[in-house]
Amino acid sequence: MATSARQGPYFCGIDAAMDVVTGKWKSLILWELHEHGTRRFAELRRGLPGVSEKMLVQHLREMEEDGLVHREVYPVVPPKVEYSLTEHGVSLNTALESLAAWGTERMRRIGAKKVATDAA
Amino acid sequence: MATSARQGPYFCGIDAAMDVVTGKWKSLILWELHEHGTRRFAELRRGLPGVSEKMLVQHLREMEEDGLVHREVYPVVPPKVEYSLTEHGVSLNTALESLAAWGTERMRRIGAKKVATDAA
DNA sequence: TGCGGTACTCACCCCGAGGTGAGTGCCACC
DNA sequence: GGTGGCACTCACCTCGGGGTGAGTACCGCA
């Protein structure tokens, strides 16, 4: 699976970036972390309605491998793990901002609806 | 399949954009068209080593539906079809540029190789 | 006493993205 | 006259991305 790797030869910068962002929830996780700074596992799960725990863990692990997110484990009695963006994650998000703007424009064009979230 | 649709509710602008760009070759097609302006079917196929004809046609059709590429058919004896970016395609590509830059930087970081292409 | 929350792992399954290969009609070239 | 190129379409198959549901060790609260 994606345990390690994700370094295959690329055609250009775009797919090198896409490779890291591809996955049903990756970009949304990035966005959540960007919006909230630091989030616990359960907070992320609640913030992404519809995500399965397996996928969330898996994507988080991959993004950690790719150096996008930082995982801070607190060895406390009820487990506590905090996820945050690394500098690479932050810069990726910055790079995604123009894409987000384009997507927002596209949503307006085609009249797409927004998924209701408890966020914000 | 993807014949029509691709207008589902989105979480934010990012996945509205990702929805249109997701597909193994979509972003590369966008890039090819951006680099060369106008390309014929067979030129695209040669420009994307490894793409299957089926996928190329399918992606091209979807991107046409999404208003990203323009398809110009010349009713000549050996079939001739030219693909080019629409204004939406061009603006999407512009939005992808910062992502491409990030990806290029990532390639340098992890020491990823580039796929050899005949493109300049 | 038992339920719910925290942060997972594991096993299993399913569907669809994507690949393969053949067929098409017409032409140019060798 | 046969091959190859053009721009596809169609049928078939595979594989893995992603979903479901259960299990875990420990605690707090009702």
Short mmCIF file of N, CA and C in Angstrom, two decimals, chain B residues 1 5 10 21 23 25-26 28-29 35 61 66 73 76 87 92 94 97 101 107 113 118:
data_model
loop_
_atom_site.label_atom_id
_atom_site.label_comp_id
_atom_site.label_asym_id
_atom_site.label_seq_id
_atom_site.Cartn_x
_atom_site.Cartn_y
_atom_site.Cartn_z
N MET B 1 -21.18 6.33 -14.69
CA MET B 1 -19.80 6.81 -14.53
C MET B 1 -19.79 8.32 -14.44
N ALA B 5 -22.77 14.96 -14.27
CA ALA B 5 -22.51 14.97 -12.84
C ALA B 5 -21.21 15.69 -12.54
N TYR B 10 -19.86 19.96 -2.05
CA TYR B 10 -18.45 19.99 -1.69
C TYR B 10 -18.26 20.56 -0.29
N VAL B 21 -10.00 17.65 -11.24
CA VAL B 21 -8.61 17.38 -11.56
C VAL B 21 -8.23 15.94 -11.23
N GLY B 23 -8.10 12.05 -11.35
CA GLY B 23 -8.04 11.16 -12.49
C GLY B 23 -6.57 11.09 -12.83
N TRP B 25 -4.67 11.07 -15.19
CA TRP B 25 -3.97 11.86 -16.21
C TRP B 25 -4.50 13.28 -16.38
N LYS B 26 -5.59 13.61 -15.69
CA LYS B 26 -6.23 14.91 -15.88
C LYS B 26 -5.25 16.08 -15.78
N LEU B 28 -2.11 16.11 -15.99
CA LEU B 28 -1.06 16.05 -17.02
C LEU B 28 -1.59 16.53 -18.36
N ILE B 29 -2.84 16.17 -18.66
CA ILE B 29 -3.47 16.64 -19.90
C ILE B 29 -3.54 18.16 -19.88
N GLU B 35 1.16 23.75 -22.16
CA GLU B 35 2.51 23.89 -22.73
C GLU B 35 2.48 24.09 -24.24
N ARG B 61 -13.20 13.72 -22.55
CA ARG B 61 -14.65 13.92 -22.59
C ARG B 61 -15.14 14.58 -21.30
N ASP B 66 -16.82 19.43 -18.29
CA ASP B 66 -16.56 20.36 -17.20
C ASP B 66 -16.16 21.74 -17.71
N VAL B 73 -13.47 19.46 -34.08
CA VAL B 73 -13.40 18.35 -35.02
C VAL B 73 -13.35 18.89 -36.45
N VAL B 76 -12.31 16.04 -42.00
CA VAL B 76 -11.42 15.72 -43.11
C VAL B 76 -11.23 14.21 -43.19
N GLU B 87 -11.23 29.11 -21.45
CA GLU B 87 -10.75 30.09 -20.48
C GLU B 87 -10.77 29.51 -19.05
N LEU B 92 -7.76 27.48 -14.49
CA LEU B 92 -7.45 26.35 -13.60
C LEU B 92 -5.95 26.09 -13.61
N THR B 94 -3.64 28.19 -14.24
CA THR B 94 -2.98 29.28 -13.51
C THR B 94 -3.03 28.98 -12.01
N GLU B 97 -0.51 26.52 -10.89
CA GLU B 97 0.91 26.84 -11.01
C GLU B 97 1.66 26.85 -9.68
N ALA B 101 4.71 24.47 -8.51
CA ALA B 101 5.96 24.95 -7.91
C ALA B 101 6.25 24.19 -6.63
N MET B 107 9.88 17.48 -5.23
CA MET B 107 10.69 16.55 -6.00
C MET B 107 12.17 16.73 -5.65
N LYS B 113 12.74 11.37 -9.35
CA LYS B 113 13.16 11.47 -10.75
C LYS B 113 12.02 11.97 -11.61
N ASP B 118 9.22 13.25 -24.48
CA ASP B 118 9.80 13.83 -25.69
C ASP B 118 9.55 15.33 -25.72
#
